[in-house]
Short mmCIF file of N, CA and C and ligand atoms in Angstrom, two decimals:
data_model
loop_
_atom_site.label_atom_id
_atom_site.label_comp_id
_atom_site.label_asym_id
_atom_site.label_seq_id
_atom_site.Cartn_x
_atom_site.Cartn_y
_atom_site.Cartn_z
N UNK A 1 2.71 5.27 -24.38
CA UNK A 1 3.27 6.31 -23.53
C UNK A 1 4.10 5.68 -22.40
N UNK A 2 5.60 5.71 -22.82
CA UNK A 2 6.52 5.18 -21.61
C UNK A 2 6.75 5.89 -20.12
N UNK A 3 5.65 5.11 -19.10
CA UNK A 3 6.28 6.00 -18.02
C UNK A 3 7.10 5.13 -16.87
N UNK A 4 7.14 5.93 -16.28
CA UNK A 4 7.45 5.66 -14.46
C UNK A 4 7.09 4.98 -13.02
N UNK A 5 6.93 3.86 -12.59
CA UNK A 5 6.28 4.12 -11.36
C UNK A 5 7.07 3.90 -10.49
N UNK A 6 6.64 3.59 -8.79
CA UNK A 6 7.50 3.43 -8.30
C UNK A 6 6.75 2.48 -7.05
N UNK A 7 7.18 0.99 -7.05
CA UNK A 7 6.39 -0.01 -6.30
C UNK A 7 7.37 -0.87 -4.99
N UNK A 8 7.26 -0.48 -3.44
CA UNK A 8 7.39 -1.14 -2.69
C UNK A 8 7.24 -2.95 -2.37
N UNK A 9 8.18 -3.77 -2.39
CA UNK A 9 7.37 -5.12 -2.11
C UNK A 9 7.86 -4.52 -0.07
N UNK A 10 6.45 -4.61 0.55
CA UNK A 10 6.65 -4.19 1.91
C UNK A 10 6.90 -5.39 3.05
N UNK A 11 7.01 -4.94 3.89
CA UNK A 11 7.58 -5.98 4.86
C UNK A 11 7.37 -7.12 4.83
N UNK A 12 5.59 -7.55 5.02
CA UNK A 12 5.03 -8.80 4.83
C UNK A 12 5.54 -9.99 3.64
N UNK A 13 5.81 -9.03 2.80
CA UNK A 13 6.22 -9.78 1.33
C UNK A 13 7.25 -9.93 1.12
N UNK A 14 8.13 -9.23 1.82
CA UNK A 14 9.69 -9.70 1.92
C UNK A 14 9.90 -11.11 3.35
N UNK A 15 8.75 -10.47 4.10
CA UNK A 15 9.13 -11.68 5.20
C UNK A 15 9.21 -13.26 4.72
N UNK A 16 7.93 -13.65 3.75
CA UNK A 16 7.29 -14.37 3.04
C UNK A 16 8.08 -15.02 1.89
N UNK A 17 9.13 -14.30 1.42
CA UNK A 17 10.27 -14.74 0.57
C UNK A 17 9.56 -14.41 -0.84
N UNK A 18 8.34 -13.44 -0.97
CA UNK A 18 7.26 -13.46 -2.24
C UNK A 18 8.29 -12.76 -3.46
N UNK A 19 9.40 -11.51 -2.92
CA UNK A 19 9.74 -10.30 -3.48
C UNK A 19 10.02 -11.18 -5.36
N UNK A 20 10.47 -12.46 -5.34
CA UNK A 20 11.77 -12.86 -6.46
C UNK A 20 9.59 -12.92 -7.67
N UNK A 21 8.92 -13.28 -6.60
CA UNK A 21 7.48 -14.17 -7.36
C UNK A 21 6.90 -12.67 -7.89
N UNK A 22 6.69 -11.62 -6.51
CA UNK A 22 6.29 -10.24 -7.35
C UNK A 22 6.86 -9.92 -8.69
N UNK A 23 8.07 -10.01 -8.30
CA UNK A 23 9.15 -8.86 -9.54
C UNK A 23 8.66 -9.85 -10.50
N UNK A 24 8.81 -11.00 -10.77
CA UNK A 24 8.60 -11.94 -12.13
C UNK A 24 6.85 -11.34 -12.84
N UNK A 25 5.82 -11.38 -12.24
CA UNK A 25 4.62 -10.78 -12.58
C UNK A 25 4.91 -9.45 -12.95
N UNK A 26 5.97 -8.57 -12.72
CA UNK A 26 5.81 -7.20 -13.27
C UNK A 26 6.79 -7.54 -14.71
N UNK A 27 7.51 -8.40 -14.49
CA UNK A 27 8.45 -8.41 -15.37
C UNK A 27 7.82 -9.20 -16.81
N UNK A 28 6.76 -10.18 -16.16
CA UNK A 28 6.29 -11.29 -17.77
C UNK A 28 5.48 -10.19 -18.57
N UNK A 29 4.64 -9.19 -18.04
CA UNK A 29 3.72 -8.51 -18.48
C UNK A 29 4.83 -7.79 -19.49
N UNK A 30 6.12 -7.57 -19.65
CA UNK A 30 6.95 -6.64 -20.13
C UNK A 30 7.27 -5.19 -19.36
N UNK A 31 7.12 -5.37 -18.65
CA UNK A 31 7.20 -4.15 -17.99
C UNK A 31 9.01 -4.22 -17.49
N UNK A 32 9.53 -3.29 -17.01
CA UNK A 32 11.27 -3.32 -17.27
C UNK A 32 11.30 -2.93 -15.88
N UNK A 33 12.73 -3.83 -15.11
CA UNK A 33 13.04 -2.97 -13.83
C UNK A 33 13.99 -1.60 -14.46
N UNK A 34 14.04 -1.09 -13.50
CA UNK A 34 15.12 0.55 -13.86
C UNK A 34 15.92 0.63 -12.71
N UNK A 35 15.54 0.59 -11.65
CA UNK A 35 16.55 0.54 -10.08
C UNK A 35 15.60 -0.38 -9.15
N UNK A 36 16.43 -0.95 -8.77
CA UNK A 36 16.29 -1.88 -7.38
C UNK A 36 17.03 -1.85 -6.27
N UNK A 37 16.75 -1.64 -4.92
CA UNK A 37 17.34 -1.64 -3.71
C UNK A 37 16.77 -2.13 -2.69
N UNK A 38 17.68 -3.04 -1.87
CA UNK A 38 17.15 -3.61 -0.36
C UNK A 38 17.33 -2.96 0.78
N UNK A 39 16.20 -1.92 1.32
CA UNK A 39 16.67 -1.33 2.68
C UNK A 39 15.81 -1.86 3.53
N UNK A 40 16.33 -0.87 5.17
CA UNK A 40 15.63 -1.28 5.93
C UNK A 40 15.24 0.55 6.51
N UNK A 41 13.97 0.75 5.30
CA UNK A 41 13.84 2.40 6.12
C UNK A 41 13.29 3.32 6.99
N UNK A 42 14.05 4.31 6.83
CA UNK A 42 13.75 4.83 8.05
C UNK A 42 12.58 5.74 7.99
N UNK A 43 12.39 6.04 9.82
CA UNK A 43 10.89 6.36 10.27
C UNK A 43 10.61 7.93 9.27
N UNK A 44 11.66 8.56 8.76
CA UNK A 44 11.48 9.94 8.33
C UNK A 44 11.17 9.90 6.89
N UNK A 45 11.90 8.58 6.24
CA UNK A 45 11.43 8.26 4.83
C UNK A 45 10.30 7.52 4.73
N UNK A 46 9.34 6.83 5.32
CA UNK A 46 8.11 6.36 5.20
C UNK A 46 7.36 7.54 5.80
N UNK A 47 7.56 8.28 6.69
CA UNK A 47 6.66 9.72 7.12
C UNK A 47 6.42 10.24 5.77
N UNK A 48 7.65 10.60 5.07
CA UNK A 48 7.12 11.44 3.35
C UNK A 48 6.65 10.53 2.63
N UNK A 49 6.82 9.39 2.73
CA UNK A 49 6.09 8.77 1.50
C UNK A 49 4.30 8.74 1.65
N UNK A 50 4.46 8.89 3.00
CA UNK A 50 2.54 8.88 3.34
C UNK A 50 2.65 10.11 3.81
N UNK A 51 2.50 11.09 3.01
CA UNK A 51 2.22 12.34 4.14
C UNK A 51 1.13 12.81 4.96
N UNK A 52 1.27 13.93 5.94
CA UNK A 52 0.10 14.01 6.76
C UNK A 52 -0.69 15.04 5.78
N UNK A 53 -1.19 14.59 4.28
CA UNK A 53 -2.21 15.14 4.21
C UNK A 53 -3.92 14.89 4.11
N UNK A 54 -4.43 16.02 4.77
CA UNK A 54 -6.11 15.53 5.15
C UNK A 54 -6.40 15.29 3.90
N UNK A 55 -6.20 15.31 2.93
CA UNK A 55 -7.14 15.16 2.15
C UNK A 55 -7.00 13.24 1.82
N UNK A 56 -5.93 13.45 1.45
CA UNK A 56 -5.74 11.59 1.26
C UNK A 56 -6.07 10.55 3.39
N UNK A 57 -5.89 11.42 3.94
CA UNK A 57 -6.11 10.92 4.94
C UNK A 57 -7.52 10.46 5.04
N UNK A 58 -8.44 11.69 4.71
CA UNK A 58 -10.04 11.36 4.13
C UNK A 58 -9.98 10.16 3.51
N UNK A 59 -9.42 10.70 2.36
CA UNK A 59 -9.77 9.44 1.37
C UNK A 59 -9.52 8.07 1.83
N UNK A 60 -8.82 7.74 2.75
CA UNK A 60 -8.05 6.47 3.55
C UNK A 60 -9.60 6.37 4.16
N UNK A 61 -9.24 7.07 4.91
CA UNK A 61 -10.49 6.73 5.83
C UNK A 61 -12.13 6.41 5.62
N UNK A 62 -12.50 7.41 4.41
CA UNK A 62 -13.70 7.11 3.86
C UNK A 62 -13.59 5.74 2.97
N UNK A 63 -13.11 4.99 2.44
CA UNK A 63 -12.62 3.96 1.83
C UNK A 63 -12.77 2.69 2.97
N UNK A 64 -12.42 2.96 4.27
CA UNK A 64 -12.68 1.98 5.60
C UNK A 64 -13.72 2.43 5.99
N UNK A 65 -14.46 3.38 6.11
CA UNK A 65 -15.57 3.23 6.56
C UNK A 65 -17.03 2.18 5.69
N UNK A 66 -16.78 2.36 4.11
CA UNK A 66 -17.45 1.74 3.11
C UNK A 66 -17.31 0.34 3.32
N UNK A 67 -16.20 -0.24 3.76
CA UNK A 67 -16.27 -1.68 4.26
C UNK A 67 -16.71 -1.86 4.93
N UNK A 68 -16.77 -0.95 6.24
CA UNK A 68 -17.38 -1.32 7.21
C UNK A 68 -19.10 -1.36 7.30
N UNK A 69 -19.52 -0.83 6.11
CA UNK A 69 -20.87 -0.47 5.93
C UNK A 69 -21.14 -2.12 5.27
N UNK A 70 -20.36 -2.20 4.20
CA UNK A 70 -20.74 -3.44 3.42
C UNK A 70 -20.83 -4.78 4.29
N UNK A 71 -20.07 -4.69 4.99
CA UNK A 71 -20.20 -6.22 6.02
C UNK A 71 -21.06 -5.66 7.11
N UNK A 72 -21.69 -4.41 7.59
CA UNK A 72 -22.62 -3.81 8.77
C UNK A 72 -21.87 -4.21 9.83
N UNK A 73 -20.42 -3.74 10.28
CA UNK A 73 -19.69 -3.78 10.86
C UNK A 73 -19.74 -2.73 11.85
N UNK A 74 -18.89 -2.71 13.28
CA UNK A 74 -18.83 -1.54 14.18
C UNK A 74 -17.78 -0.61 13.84
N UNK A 75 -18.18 0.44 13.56
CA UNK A 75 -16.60 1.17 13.25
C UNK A 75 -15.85 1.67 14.77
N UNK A 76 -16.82 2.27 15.50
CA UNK A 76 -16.41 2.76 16.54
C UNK A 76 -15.77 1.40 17.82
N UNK A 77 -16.18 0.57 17.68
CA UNK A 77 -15.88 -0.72 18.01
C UNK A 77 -14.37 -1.21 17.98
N UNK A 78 -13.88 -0.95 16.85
CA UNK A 78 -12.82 -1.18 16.48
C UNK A 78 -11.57 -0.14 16.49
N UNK A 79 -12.43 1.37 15.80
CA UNK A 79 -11.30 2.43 15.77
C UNK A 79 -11.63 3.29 16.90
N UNK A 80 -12.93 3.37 17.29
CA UNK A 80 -13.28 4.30 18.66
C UNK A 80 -13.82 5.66 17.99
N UNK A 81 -14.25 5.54 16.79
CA UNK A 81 -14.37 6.82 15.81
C UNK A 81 -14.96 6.83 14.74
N UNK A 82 -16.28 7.67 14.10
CA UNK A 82 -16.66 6.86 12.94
C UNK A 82 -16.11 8.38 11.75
N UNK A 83 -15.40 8.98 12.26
CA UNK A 83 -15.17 10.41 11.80
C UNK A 83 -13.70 10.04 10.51
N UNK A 84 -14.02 10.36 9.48
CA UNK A 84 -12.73 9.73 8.30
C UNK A 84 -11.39 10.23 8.36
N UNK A 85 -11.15 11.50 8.57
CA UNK A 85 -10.25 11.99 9.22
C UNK A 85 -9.62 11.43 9.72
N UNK A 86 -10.15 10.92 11.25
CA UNK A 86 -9.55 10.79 12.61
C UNK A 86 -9.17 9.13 12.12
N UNK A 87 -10.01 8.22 11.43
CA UNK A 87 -9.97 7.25 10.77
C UNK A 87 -8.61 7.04 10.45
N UNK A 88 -8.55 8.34 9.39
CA UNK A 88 -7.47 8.30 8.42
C UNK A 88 -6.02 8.27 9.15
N UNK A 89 -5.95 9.27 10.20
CA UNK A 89 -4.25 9.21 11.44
C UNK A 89 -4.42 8.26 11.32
N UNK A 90 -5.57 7.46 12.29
CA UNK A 90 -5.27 6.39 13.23
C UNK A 90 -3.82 5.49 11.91
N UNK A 91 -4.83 5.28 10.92
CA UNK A 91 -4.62 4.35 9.70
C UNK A 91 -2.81 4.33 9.52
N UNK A 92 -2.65 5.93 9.06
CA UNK A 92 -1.14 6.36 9.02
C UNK A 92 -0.35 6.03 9.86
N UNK A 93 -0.81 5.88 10.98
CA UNK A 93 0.46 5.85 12.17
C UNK A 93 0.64 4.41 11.96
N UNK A 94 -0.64 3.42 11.93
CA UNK A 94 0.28 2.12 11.79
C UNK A 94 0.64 1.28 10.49
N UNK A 95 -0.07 2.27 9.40
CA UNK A 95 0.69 1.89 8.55
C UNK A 95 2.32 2.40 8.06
N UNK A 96 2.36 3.24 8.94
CA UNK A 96 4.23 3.82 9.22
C UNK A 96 4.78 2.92 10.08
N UNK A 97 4.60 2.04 10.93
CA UNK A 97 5.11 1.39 11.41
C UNK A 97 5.06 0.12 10.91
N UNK A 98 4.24 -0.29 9.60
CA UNK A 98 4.33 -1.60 9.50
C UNK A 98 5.40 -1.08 8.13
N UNK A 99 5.45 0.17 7.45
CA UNK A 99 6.48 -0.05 6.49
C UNK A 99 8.02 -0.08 6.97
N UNK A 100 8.01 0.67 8.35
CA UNK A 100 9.86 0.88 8.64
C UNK A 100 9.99 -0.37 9.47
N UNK A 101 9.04 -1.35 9.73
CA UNK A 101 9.40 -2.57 10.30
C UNK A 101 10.35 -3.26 9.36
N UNK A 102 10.42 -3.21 8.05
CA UNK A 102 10.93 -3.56 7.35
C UNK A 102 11.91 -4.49 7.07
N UNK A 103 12.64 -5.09 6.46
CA UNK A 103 13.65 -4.54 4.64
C UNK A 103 12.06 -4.41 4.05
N UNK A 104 12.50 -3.93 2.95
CA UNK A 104 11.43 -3.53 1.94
C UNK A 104 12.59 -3.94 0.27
N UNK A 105 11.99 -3.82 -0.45
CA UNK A 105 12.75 -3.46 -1.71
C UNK A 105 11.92 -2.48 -2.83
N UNK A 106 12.76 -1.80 -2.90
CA UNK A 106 11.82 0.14 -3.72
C UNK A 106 12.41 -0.61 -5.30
N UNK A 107 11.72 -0.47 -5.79
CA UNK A 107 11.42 -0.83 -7.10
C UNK A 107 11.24 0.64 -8.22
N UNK A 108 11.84 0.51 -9.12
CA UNK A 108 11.05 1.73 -10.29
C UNK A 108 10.97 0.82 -11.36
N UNK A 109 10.04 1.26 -11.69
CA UNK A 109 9.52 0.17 -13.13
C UNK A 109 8.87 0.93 -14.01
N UNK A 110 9.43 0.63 -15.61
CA UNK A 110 8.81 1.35 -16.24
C UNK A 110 8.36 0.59 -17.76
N UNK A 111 7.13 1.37 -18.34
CA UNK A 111 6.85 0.69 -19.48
C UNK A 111 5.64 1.60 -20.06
N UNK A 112 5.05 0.92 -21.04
CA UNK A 112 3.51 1.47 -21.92
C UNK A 112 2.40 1.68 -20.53
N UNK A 113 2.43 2.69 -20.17
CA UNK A 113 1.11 2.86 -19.04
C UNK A 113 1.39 2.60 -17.83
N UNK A 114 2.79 2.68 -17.15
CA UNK A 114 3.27 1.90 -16.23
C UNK A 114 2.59 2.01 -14.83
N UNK A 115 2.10 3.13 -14.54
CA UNK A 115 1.40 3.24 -13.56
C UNK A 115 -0.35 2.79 -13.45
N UNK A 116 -0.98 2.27 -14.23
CA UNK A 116 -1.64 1.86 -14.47
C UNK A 116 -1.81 0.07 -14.79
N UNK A 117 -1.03 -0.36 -15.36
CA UNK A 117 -0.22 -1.05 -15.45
C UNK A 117 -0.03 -2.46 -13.88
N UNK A 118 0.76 -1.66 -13.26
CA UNK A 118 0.78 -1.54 -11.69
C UNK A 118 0.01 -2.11 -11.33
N UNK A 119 -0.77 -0.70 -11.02
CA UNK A 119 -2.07 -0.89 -10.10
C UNK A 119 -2.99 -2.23 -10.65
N UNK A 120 -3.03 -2.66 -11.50
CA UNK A 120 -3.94 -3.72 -12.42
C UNK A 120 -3.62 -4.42 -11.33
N UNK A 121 -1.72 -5.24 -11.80
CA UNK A 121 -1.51 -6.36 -11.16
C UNK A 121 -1.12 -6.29 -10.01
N UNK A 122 -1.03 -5.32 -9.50
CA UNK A 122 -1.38 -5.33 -7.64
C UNK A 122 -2.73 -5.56 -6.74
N UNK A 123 -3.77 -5.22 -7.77
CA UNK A 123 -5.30 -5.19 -7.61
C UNK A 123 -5.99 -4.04 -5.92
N UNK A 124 -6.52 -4.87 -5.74
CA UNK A 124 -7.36 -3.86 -4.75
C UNK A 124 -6.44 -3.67 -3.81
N UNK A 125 -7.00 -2.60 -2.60
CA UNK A 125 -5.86 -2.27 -1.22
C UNK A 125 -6.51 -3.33 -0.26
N UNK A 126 -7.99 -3.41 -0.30
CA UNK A 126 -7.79 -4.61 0.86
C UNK A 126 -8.09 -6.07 -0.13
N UNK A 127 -7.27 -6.81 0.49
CA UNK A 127 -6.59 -8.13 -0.14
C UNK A 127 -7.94 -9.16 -0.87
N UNK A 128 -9.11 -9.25 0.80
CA UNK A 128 -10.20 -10.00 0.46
C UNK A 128 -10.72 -9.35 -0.96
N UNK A 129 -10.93 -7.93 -1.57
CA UNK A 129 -11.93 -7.65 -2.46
C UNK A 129 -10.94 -7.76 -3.89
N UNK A 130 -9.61 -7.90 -3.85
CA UNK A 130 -8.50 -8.36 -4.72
C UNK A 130 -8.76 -9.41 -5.47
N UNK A 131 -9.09 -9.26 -6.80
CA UNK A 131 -9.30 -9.97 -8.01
C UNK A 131 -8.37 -11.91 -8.09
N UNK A 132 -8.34 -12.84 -7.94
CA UNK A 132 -7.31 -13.29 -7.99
C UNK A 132 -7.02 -12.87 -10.02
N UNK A 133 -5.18 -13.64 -9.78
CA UNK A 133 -4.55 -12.95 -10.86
C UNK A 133 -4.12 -11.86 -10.57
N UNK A 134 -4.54 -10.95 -9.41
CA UNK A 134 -3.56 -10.12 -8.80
C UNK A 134 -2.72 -10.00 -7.61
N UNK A 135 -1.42 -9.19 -7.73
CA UNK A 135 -0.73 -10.09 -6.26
C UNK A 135 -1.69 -10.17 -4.87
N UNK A 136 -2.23 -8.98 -5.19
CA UNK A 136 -2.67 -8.97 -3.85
C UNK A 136 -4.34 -10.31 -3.60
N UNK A 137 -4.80 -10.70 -4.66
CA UNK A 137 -5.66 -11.40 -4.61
C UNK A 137 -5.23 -12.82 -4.27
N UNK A 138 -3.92 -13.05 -5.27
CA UNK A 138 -3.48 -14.61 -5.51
C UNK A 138 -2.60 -14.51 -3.53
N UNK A 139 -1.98 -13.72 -3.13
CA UNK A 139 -1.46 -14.34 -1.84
C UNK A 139 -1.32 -13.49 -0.77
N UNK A 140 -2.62 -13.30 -0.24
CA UNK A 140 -3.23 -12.04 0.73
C UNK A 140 -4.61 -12.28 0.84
N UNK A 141 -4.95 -12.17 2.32
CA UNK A 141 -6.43 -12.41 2.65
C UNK A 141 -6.83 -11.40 4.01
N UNK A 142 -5.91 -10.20 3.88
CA UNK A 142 -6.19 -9.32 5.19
C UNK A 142 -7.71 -8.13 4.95
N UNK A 143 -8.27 -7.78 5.52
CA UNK A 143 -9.17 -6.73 5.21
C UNK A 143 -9.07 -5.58 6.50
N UNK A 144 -9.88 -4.53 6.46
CA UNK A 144 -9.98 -3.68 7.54
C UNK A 144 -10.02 -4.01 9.16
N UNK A 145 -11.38 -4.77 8.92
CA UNK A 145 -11.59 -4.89 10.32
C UNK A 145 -10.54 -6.03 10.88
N UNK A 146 -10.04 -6.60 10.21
CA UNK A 146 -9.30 -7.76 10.85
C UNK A 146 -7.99 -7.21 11.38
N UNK A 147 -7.62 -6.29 10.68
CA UNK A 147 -6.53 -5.42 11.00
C UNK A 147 -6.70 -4.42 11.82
N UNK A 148 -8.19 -3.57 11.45
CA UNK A 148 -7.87 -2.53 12.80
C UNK A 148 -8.17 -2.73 13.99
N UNK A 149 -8.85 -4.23 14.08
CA UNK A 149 -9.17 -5.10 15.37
C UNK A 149 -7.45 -4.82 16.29
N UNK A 150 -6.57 -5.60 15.55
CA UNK A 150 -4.94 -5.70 16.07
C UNK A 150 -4.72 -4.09 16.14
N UNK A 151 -5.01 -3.27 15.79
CA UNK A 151 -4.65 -1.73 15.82
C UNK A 151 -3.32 -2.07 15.03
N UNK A 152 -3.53 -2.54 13.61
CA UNK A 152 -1.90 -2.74 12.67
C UNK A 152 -2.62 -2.04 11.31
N UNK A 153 -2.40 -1.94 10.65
CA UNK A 153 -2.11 -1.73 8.92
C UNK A 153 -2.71 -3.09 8.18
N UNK A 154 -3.36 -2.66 7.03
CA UNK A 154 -3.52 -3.68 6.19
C UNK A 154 -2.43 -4.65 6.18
N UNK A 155 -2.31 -5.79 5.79
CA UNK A 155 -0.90 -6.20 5.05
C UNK A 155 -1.34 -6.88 3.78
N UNK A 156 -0.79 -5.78 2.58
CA UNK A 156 -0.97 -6.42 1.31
C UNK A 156 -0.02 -6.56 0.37
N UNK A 157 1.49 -6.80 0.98
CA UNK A 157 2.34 -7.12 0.29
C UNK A 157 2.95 -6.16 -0.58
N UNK A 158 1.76 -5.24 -1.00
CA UNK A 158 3.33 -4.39 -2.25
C UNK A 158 2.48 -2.91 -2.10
N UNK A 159 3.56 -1.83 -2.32
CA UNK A 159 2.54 -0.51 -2.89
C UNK A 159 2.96 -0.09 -4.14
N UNK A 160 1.82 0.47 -4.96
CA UNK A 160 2.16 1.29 -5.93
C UNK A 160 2.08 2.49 -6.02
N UNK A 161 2.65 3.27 -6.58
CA UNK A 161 2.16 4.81 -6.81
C UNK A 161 0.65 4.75 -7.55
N UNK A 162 -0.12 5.72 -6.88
CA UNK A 162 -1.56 5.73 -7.33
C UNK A 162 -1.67 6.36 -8.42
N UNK A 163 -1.03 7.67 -8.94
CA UNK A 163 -0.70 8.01 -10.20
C UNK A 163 0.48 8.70 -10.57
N UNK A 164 0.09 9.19 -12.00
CA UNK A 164 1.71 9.97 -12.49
C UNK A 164 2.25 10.86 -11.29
N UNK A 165 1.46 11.66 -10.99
CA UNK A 165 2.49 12.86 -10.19
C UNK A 165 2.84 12.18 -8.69
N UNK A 166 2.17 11.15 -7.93
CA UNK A 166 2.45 10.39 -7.01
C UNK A 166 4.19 9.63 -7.33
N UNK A 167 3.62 8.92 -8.54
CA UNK A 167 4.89 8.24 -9.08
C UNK A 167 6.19 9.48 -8.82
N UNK A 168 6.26 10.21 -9.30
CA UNK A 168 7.46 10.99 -9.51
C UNK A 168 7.73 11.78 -7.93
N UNK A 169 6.91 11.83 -7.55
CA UNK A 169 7.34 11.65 -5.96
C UNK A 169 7.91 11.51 -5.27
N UNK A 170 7.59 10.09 -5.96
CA UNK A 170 8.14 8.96 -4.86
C UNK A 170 9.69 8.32 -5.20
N UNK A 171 9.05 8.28 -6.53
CA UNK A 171 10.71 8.07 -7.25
C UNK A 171 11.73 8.93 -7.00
N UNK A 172 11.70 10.62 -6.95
CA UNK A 172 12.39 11.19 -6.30
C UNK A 172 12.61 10.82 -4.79
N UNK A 173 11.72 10.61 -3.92
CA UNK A 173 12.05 10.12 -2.21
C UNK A 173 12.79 9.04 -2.48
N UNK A 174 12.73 8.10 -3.10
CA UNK A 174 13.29 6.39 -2.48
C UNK A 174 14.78 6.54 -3.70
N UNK A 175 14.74 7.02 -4.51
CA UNK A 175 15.80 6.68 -5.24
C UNK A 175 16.61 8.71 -5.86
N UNK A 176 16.88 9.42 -5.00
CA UNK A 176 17.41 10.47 -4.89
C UNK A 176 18.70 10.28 -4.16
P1 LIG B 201 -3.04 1.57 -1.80
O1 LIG B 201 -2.66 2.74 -2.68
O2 LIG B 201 -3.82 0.53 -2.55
O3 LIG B 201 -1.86 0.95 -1.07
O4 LIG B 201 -4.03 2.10 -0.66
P2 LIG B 201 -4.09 3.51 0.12
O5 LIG B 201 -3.09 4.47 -0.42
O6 LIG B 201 -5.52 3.91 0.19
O7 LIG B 201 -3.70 3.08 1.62
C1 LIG B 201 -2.34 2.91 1.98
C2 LIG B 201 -2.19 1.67 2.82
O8 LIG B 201 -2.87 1.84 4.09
C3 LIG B 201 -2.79 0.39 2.26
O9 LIG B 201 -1.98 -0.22 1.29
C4 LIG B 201 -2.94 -0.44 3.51
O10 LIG B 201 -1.69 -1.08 3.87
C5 LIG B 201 -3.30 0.59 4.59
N1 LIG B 201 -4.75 0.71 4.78
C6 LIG B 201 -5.62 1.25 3.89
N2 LIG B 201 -6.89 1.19 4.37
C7 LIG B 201 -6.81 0.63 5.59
C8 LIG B 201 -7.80 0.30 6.60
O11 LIG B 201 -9.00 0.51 6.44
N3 LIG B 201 -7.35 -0.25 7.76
C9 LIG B 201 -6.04 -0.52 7.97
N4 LIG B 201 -5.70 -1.06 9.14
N5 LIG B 201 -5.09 -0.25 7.04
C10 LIG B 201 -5.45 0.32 5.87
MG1 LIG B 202 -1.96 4.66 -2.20
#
């Protein structure tokens, strides 16, 4: 089943010179580029790509709180809040600012399972629990608390669309 996705290499990974090392890992697996572009975008196009909705905002947030349980960490310590929600803004606002810090390069890639696919070789969202063999395992070592200590965003080098209807999304936002 040939689909769609649509994968950011984000600031960190362009700073790093990684973008030419990502694209080659999507590319050996067989997977095909379709459009490529180098911007530097703006605050209204990373607002839609993360939107303000509660429900994924939850999900952000309940996802950092579980780390914080696993290492018996302070949540309130760090975010001032142990509520997932409120978690979840905090999360958005600086992960909107670490994507329009940017260039970025928006990627669509497609192949047998492509969004799935993806997500494999991107591996986990925070870097430490990242498989190596995946980008984010082989050259990334950021986690929650280390980041929401700085009040910044993970930095894990690339995003993917989480699934089909995400994908088409997004592919409509970045390449419309
Ligand atoms: P992804 O689909 O794997 O990128 O993960 P999500 O969609 O859940 O989260 C979006 C992005 O928010 C991640 O890629 C990280 O850059 C950032 N992020 C997620 N969880 C946290 C967190 O607990 N703390 C901080 N500071 N950033 C986070
Ligand atoms: Mg996501």
């Amino acid at each position: 089943m040939i689909e769609k996705t649509l994968v950011l290499i984000k600031p960190d990974a362009f700073k790093r010179r990684l973008t030419g090392e990502i694209i080659a890992r999507f590319e050996r697996v067989g997977l095909k580029l379709e459009k490529m572009k180098l911007i530097k975008p703006t605050k209204e196009i990373v607002e839609r790509h993360y939107p303000d909705d509660e429900e994924w905002l939850e999900l952000v947030g309940e996802k950092t709180i579980k780390t914080y349980q696993k290492y018996n960490l302070n949540l309130i310590d760090d975010l001032g809040t142990d509520d997932a929600l409120e978690i979840g803004k905090k999360i958005r606002k600086w992960l909107i600012q670490y994507v329009v810090s940017g260039p970025v390069v928006a990627i669509v890639i497609s192949g047998n399972h492509a969004v799935e696919v993806v997500r494999k070789l991107v591996g986990n969202t925070v870097p430490v629990f990242a498989e190596l063999g995946t980008i984010r395992g082989d050259y990334s070592l950021d986690s929650p608390d280390f980041a929401d200590k700085e009040k910044r965003s993970i930095q894990n080098l690339v995003h993917a669309s989480g699934n089909k209807q995400e994908a088409k999304k997004e592919i409509a936002l970045w390449f419309s």
